[in-house]
XYZ file of C-alpha atoms in Angstrom:
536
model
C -11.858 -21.930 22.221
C -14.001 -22.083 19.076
C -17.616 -20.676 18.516
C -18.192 -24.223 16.694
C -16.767 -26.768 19.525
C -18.764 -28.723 19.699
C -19.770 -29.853 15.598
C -15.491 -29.879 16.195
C -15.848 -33.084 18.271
C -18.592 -34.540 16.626
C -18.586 -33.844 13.268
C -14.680 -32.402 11.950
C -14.522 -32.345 8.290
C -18.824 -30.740 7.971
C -17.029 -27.936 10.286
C -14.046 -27.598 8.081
C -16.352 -27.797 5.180
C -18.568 -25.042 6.530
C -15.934 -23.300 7.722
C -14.196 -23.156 4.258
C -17.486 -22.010 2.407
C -17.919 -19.345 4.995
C -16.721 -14.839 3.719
C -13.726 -13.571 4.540
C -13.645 -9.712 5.584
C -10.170 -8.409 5.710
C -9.967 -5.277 7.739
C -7.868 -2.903 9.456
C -7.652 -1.187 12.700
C -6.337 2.898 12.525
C -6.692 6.046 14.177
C -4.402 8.034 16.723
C -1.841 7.038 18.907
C -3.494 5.362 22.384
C -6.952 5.383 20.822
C -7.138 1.224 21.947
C -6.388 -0.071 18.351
C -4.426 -3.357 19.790
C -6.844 -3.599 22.798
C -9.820 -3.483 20.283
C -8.520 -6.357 18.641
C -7.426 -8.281 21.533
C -11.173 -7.497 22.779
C -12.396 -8.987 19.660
C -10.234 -12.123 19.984
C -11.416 -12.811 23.643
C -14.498 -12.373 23.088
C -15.422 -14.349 20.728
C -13.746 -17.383 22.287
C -10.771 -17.387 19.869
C -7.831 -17.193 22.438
C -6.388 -20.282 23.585
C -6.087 -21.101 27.201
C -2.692 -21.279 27.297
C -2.330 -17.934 25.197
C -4.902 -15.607 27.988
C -2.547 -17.100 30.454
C 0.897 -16.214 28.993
C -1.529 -12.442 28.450
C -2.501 -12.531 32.434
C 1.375 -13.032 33.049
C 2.917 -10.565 31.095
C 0.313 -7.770 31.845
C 1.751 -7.577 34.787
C 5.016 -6.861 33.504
C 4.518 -4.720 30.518
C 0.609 -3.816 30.874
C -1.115 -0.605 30.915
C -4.167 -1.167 32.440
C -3.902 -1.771 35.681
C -5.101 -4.973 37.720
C -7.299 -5.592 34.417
C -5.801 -7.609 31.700
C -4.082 -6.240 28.951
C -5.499 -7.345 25.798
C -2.983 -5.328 23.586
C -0.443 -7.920 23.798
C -2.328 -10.024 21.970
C -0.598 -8.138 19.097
C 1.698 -5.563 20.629
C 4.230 -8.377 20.396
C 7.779 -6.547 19.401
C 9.889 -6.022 21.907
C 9.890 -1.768 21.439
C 6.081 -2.172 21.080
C 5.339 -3.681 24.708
C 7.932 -1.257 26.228
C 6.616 2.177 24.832
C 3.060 1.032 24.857
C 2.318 1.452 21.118
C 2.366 -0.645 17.630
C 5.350 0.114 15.326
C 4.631 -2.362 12.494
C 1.611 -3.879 10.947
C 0.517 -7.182 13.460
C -2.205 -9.483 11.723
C -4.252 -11.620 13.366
C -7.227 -14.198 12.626
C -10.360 -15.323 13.878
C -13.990 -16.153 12.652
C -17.455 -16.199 14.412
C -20.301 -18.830 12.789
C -21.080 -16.132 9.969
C -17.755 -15.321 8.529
C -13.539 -15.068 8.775
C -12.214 -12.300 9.448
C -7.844 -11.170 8.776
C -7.527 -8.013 10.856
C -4.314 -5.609 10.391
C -3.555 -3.760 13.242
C -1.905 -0.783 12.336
C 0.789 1.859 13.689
C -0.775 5.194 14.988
C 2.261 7.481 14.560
C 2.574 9.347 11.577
C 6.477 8.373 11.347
C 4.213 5.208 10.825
C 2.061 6.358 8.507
C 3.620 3.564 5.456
C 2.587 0.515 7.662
C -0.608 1.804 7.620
C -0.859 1.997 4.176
C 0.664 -1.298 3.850
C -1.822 -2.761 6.002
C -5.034 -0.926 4.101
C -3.931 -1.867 1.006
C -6.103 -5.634 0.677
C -8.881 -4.710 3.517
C -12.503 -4.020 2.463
C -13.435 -2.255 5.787
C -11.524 0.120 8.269
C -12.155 0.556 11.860
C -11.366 4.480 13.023
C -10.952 4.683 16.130
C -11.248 7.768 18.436
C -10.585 8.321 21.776
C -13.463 10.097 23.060
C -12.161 12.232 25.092
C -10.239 13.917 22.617
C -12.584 13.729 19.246
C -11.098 13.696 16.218
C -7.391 14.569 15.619
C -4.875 14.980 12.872
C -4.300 11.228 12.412
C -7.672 10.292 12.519
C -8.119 12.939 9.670
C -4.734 11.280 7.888
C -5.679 7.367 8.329
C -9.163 8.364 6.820
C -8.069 10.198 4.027
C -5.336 6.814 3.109
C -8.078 4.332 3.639
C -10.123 6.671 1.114
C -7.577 7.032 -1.018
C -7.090 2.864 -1.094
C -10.268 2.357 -1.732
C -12.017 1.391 1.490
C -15.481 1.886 0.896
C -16.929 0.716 4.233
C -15.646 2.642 7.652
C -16.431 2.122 11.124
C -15.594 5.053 13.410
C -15.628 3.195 16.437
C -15.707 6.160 19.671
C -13.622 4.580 22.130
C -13.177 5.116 25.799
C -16.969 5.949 26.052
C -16.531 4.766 29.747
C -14.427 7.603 31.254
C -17.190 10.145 29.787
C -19.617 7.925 31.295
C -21.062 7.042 27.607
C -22.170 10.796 27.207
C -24.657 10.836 24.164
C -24.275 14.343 23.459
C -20.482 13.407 23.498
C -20.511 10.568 20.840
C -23.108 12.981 18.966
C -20.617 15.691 18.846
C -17.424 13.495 17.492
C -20.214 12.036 15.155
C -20.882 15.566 13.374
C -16.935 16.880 13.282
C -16.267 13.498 11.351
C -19.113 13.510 9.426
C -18.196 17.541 8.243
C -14.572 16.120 7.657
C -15.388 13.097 5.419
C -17.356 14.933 3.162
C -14.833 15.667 1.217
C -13.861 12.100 0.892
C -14.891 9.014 -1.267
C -16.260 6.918 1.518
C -19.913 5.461 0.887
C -20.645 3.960 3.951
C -19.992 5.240 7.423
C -21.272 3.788 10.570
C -20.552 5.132 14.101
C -20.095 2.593 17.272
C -19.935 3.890 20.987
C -17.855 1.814 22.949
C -14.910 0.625 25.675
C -12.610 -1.556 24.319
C -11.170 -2.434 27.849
C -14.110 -3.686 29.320
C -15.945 -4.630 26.267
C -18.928 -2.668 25.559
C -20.658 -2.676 22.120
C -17.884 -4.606 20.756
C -19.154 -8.220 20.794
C -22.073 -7.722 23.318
C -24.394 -4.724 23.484
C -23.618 -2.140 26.603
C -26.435 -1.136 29.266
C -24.213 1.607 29.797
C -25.399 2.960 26.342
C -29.121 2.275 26.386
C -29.525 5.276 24.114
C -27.836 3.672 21.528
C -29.802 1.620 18.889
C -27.014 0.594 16.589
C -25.268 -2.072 15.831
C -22.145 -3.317 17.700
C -19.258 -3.443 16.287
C -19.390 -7.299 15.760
C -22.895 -7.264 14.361
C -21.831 -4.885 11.968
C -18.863 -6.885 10.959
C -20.812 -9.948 10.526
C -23.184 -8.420 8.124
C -21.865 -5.534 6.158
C -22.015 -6.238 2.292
C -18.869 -6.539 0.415
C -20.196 -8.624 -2.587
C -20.877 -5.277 -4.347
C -17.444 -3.845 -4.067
C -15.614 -6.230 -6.696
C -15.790 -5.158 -9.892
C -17.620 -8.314 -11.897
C -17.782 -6.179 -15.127
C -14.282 -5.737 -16.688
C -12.165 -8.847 -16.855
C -8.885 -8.808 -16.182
C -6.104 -11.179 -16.075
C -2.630 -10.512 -15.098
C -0.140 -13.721 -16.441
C 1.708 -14.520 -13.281
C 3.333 -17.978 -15.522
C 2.901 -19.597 -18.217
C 2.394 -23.369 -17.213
C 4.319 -25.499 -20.307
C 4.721 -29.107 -18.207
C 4.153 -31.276 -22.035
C 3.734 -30.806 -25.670
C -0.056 -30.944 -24.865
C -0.539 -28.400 -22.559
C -0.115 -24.797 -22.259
C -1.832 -22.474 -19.976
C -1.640 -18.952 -18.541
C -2.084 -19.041 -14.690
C -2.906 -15.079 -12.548
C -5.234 -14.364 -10.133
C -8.283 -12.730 -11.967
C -8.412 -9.110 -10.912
C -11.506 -7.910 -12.001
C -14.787 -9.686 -14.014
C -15.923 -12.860 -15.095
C -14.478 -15.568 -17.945
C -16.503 -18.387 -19.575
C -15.055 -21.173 -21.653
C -16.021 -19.938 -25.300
C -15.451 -16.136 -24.861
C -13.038 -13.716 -26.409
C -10.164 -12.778 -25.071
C -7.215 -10.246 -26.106
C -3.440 -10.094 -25.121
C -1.960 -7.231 -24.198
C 0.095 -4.812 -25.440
C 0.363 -7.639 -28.573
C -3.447 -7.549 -28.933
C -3.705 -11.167 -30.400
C -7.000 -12.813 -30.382
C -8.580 -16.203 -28.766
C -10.727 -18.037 -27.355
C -11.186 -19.355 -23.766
C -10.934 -23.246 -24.222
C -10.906 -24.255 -20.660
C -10.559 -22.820 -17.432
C -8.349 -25.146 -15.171
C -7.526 -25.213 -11.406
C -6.118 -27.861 -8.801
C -9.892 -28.845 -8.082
C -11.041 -29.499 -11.361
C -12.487 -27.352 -14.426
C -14.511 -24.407 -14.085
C -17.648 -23.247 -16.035
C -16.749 -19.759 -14.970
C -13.820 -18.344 -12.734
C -14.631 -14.742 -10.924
C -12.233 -11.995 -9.079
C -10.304 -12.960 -6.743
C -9.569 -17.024 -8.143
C -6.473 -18.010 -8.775
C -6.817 -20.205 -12.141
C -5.019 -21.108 -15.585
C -6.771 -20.268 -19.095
C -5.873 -22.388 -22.185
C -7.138 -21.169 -25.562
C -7.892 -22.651 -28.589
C -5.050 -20.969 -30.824
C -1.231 -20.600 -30.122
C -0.744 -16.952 -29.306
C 2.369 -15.678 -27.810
C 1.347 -14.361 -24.250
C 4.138 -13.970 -21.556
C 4.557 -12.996 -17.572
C 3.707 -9.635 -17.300
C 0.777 -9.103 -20.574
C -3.056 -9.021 -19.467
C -5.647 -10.883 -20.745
C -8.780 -9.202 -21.102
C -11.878 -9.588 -23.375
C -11.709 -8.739 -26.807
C -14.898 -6.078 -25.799
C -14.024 -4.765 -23.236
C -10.163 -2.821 -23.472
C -8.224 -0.964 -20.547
C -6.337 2.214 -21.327
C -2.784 1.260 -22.972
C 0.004 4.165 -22.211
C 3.432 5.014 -21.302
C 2.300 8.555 -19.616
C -0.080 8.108 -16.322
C -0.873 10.836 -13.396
C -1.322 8.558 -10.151
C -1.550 9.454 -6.421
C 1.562 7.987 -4.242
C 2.178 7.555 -0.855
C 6.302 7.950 -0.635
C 7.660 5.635 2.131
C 11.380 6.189 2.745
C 13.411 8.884 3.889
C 15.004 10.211 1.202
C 12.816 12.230 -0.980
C 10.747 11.837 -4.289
C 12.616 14.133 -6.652
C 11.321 14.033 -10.365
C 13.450 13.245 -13.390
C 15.021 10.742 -11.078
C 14.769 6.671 -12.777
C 12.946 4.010 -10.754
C 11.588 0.442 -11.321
C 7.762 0.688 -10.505
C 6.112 -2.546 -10.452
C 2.417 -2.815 -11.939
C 0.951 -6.504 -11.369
C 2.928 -9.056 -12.930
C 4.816 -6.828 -15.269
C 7.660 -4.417 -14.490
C 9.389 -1.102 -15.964
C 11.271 1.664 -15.472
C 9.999 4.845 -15.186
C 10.205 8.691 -13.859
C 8.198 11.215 -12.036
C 8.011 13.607 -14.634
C 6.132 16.561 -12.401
C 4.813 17.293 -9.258
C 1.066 18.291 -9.819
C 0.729 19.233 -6.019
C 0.972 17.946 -2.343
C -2.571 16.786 -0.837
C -2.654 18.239 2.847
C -4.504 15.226 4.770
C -5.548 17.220 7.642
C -7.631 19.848 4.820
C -7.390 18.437 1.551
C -5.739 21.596 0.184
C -3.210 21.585 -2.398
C 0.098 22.511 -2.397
C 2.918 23.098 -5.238
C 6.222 21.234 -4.454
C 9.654 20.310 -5.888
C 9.561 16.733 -3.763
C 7.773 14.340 -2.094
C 8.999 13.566 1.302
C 8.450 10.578 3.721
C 4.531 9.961 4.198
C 3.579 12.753 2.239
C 0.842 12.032 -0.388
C 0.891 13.456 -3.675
C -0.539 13.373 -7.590
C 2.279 13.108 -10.044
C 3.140 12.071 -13.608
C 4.477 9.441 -14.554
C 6.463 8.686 -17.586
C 6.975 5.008 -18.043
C 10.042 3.286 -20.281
C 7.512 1.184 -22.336
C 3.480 1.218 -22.832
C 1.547 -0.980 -20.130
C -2.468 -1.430 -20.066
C -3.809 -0.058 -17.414
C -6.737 0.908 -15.668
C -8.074 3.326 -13.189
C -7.117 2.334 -9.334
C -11.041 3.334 -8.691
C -12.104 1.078 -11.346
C -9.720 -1.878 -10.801
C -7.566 -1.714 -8.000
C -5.314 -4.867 -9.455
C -4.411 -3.141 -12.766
C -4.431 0.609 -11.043
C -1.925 -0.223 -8.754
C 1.523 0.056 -8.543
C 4.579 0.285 -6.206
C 7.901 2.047 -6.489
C 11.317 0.355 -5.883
C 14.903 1.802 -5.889
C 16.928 0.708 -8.442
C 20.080 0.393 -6.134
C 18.666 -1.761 -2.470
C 15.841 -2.889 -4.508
C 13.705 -2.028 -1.512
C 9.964 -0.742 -1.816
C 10.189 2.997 -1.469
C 6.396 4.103 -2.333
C 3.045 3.061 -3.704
C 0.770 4.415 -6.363
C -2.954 4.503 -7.326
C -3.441 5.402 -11.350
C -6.093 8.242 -11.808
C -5.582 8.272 -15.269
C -3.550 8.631 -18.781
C -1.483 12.397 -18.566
C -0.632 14.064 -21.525
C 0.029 11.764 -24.940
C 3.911 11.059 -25.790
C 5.164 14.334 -27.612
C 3.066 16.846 -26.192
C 5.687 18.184 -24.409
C 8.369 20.096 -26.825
C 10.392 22.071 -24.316
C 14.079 21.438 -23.874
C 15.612 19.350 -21.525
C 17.007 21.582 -18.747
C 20.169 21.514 -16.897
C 18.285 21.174 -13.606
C 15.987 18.162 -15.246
C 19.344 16.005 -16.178
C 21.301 16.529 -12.731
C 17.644 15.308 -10.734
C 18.011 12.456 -13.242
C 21.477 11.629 -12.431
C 21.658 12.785 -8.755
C 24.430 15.368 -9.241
C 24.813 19.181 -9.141
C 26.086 20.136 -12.543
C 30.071 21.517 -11.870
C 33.333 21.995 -13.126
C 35.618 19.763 -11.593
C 39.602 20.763 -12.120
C 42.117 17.555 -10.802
C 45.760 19.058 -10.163
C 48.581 16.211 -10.561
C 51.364 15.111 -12.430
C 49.250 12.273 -14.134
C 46.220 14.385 -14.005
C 44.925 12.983 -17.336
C 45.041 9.721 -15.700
C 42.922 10.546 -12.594
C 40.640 11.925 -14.654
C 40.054 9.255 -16.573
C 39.423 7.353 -14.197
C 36.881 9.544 -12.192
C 35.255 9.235 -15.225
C 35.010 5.431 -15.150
C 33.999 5.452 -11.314
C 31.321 8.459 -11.937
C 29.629 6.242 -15.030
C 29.952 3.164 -12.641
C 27.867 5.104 -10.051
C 25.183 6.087 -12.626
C 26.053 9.477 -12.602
C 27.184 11.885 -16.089
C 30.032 13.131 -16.472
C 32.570 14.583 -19.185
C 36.559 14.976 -20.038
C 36.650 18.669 -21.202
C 39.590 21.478 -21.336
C 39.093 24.257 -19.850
C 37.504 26.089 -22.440
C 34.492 23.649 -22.831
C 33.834 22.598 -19.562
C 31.679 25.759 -19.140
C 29.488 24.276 -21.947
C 29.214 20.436 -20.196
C 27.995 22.290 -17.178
C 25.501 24.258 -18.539
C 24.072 20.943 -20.073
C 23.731 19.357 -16.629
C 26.965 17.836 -16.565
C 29.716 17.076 -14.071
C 32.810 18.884 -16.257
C 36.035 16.902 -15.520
C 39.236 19.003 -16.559
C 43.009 18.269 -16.311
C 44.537 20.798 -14.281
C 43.445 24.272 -13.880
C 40.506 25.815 -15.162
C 38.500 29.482 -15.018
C 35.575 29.436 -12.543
C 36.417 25.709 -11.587
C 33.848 24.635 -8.986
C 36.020 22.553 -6.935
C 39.724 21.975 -7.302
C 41.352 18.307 -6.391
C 44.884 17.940 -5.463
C 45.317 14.803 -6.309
C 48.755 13.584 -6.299
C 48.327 12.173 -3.028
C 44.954 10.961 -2.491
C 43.420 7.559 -3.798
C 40.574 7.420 -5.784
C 38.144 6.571 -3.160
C 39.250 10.170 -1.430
C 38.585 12.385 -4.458
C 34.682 10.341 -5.097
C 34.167 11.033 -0.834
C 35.500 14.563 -1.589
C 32.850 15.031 -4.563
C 29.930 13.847 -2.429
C 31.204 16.071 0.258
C 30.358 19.098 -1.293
C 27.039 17.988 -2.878
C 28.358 17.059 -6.529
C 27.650 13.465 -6.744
């Protein structure tokens, strides 16, 4: 199987030593539906010997079953592995797979073409350095293509490889490739990608993937393999800024305490400055420890544990960073997010967002406009709907430090969970600070508090014998449900609703939005009826 069989047999731990020393590349596979994402991949695992025997037969079997390509082998399954995925012929979720060549490891994502797909993609470009675009070529470049560059942009990827596929039924036409070349090329101007190469190439049968095609002598690039094996991605970590996030504090004996985190950004030395944040006590660096010994210097990307020389209070969650060098500190940020569930962003309404190590609540104060990914245009909206991308403020229950996602994607990052299923319902990329605390002096509208609350601001009237009763206790369930609501009479309950409020009165009342007979009806009945007619 391996590239390196034979220093295997003679020679094991130099190859796992050599092997352990060598890059990884992380990168992803996107593009259109049926552009050859999974047989790409499953190209690029066969080729360079890293399929086990036993695997390509199990392949060979079930191609025949659930394959797509005829008498030839269908290398798809190699990650097409889902059940749904082998019988509609496409990839729903985000597959990853491994291999290495004698040069370098490599963790590929493959990743859903579908734009009802469009958050696995993100999820898979979020930790790659590189992104393969593929295009079929007999179709050039369509709306996803357009979409999965503008994400992998907007994460970012600043190395793409728009890799023209099915160059074989066009009988590698140069003026074809040359054409799809220029209609990208006009398209990702208006995009922050700095390097862009272009590969011709049949992912079925394998040309200019590993080993260079006669069917394209015109070509003089690199394969898609070479250029994997060689593109520079030293120069995309930021070795300037240090930045710590405390993932734990490591207290195991009186003698010893330490602050472990994965170093997001920079460069430390034992001796140098560092800060806390938000407390903004002072140190020094006394050691730098890890499970292999002491370091003279830790760098982005290792996972180690700082002691200092003084007792400062630093928790899970603060930053260290040095004492020269400061990120922005703010409750009030305007970030780009990618919303991932079905139910819409609506701002004013509380989430948890998740920055690092540290956590908060937080809402999307405004809507600064939708970002079109097939033009780029901009769009004014009153929500953010599943897949859509948009740049929004945020206003954030306590100050965090915080960087731009440009500058440091580890402190510019963030991701949005609801507070009820505590499930991951979008992702965010900091741009910068919005507006300072207090800038804003306009009253809080009726509209603003029932987005906050998830309710339409009414005047509910209960009819029963022991109506005071059943109010009551709607107003226990309502508060229990995080909504806001009020006892009033009839004259005041005008008043609540004006303020955004659901109005609960006792019997009748004048211009009551809904009225609940409730002598027979449990309590369950009367909440069902409320969310019936949009209320709650």
């Amino acid at each position: 199987m391996s590239h390196q069989s034979d220093l295997i047999a003679s020679d094991i731990l130099e190859y796992l030593k050599q092997h352990e020393n060598k890059q990884m590349l992380r990168f992803l596979t996107c593009g259109n539906v049926d552009d050859g994402k999974s047989t790409l991949i499953g190209r690029l695992l066969h080729d360079s010997k890293m399929i086990y025997e036993d695997q390509l037969a199990a392949i060979e079997k079930d191609s025949a079953k659930s394959g797509t390509t005829g008498e030839k082998i269908d290398l798809a399954l190699l990650v097409d592995g889902l059940a749904a995925e082998r019988e509609q012929g496409i990839t729903i979720d985000v597959a990853y797979r491994y291999f290495s060549t004698a040069k370098r490891k490599f963790i590929i994502a493959d990743t859903p073409g579908h734009e009802q797909y469009t958050r696995n993609m993100a999820t898979g470009a979020s930790t790659c350095d590189l992104a393969i675009i593929l295009i079929d070529a007999r179709y050039g470049v369509q709306t996803q293509t357009k979409r999965h560059s503008f994400i992998a942009s907007l994460l970012g990827i600043k190395h793409v490889v728009v890799a023209v596929n099915k160059m074989d039924l066009l009988d590698f036409s140069e003026e074809r490739f040359n054409e799809i070349r220029e209609d990208y090329l006009e398209f990702a101007q208006k995009l922050n990608l700095d390097d862009i190469r272009f590969v011709p190439m049949s992912a079925l049968d394998g040309d200019n993937v590993v080993d260079r095609s006669e069917r394209s002598a015109w070509f003089k690039g690199q394969t898609l393999m070479e250029i994997l094996e060689t593109v520079e991605i030293d120069e995309d970590k930021n070795l300037e800024n240090f930045r710590l996030p405390v993932q734990y504090v490591n207290r195991p004996n009186l003698d010893f305490r330490g602050f472990c985190g994965t170093v997001a950004a920079g460069t430390i030395k034992p001796g140098e400055t560092i800060m806390a944040l938000p407390s903004q006590k002072t140190s020094k660096v006394e050691s730098i420890v890890t499970y292999d010994g002491n370091l003279d210097e830790a760098f982005v990307g290792q996972a180690v544990t700082l002691t200092l020389e003084d007792e400062i209070d630093i928790s899970r969650g603060d930053v260290i960073v040095k004492a020269d060098d400061l990120p922005e500190v703010g409750s009030k940020l305007n970030a780009n997010i990618v919303w991932m569930t079905e139910g819409a962003m609506v701002p004013g309404k509380p989430y948890d967002l998740k920055f690092a190590s540290s956590a908060t609540a937080g809402t999307f104060t405004q809507i600064h406009h939708l970002i079109d990914v097939n033009t780029l245009e901009h769009s004014a909206a009153e929500q953010v709907g599943l897949n859509e991308i948009a740049l929004v403020e945020v206003s954030l229950d306590k100050a965090i430090p915080f960087d731009t996602y440009s500058k440091i994607a580890g402190t510019g990052a963030f991701i949005i969970i609801d507070r009820l299923t505590n499930v991951t319902i979008g992702a965010g990329m900091i741009v910068g600070a919005a507006a300072a605390d207090g800038s804003n002096t306009a009253p809080v509208s009726a509209d603003e508090k029932a987005r906050r609350f998830n309710q339409k601001p009414a005047i509910v009237a209960v009819n029963a014998a022991n109506a005071e009763d059943i109010v009551n206790a709607l107003d226990r369930r309502l508060y229990e449900m995080g909504r806001v609501s009020g006892i009033a009479t009839a004259e005041t309950a005008q008043v609540l609703k004006a303020n955004g409020i659901v109005a609960l009165v006792a019997g009748g009342a004048d211009g009551a939005d809904i009225s609940l007979a409730a002598d027979q009806e449990s309590l369950d009945n009367l909440i069902a009826d409320l969310q019936e007619q949009g209320i709650i």
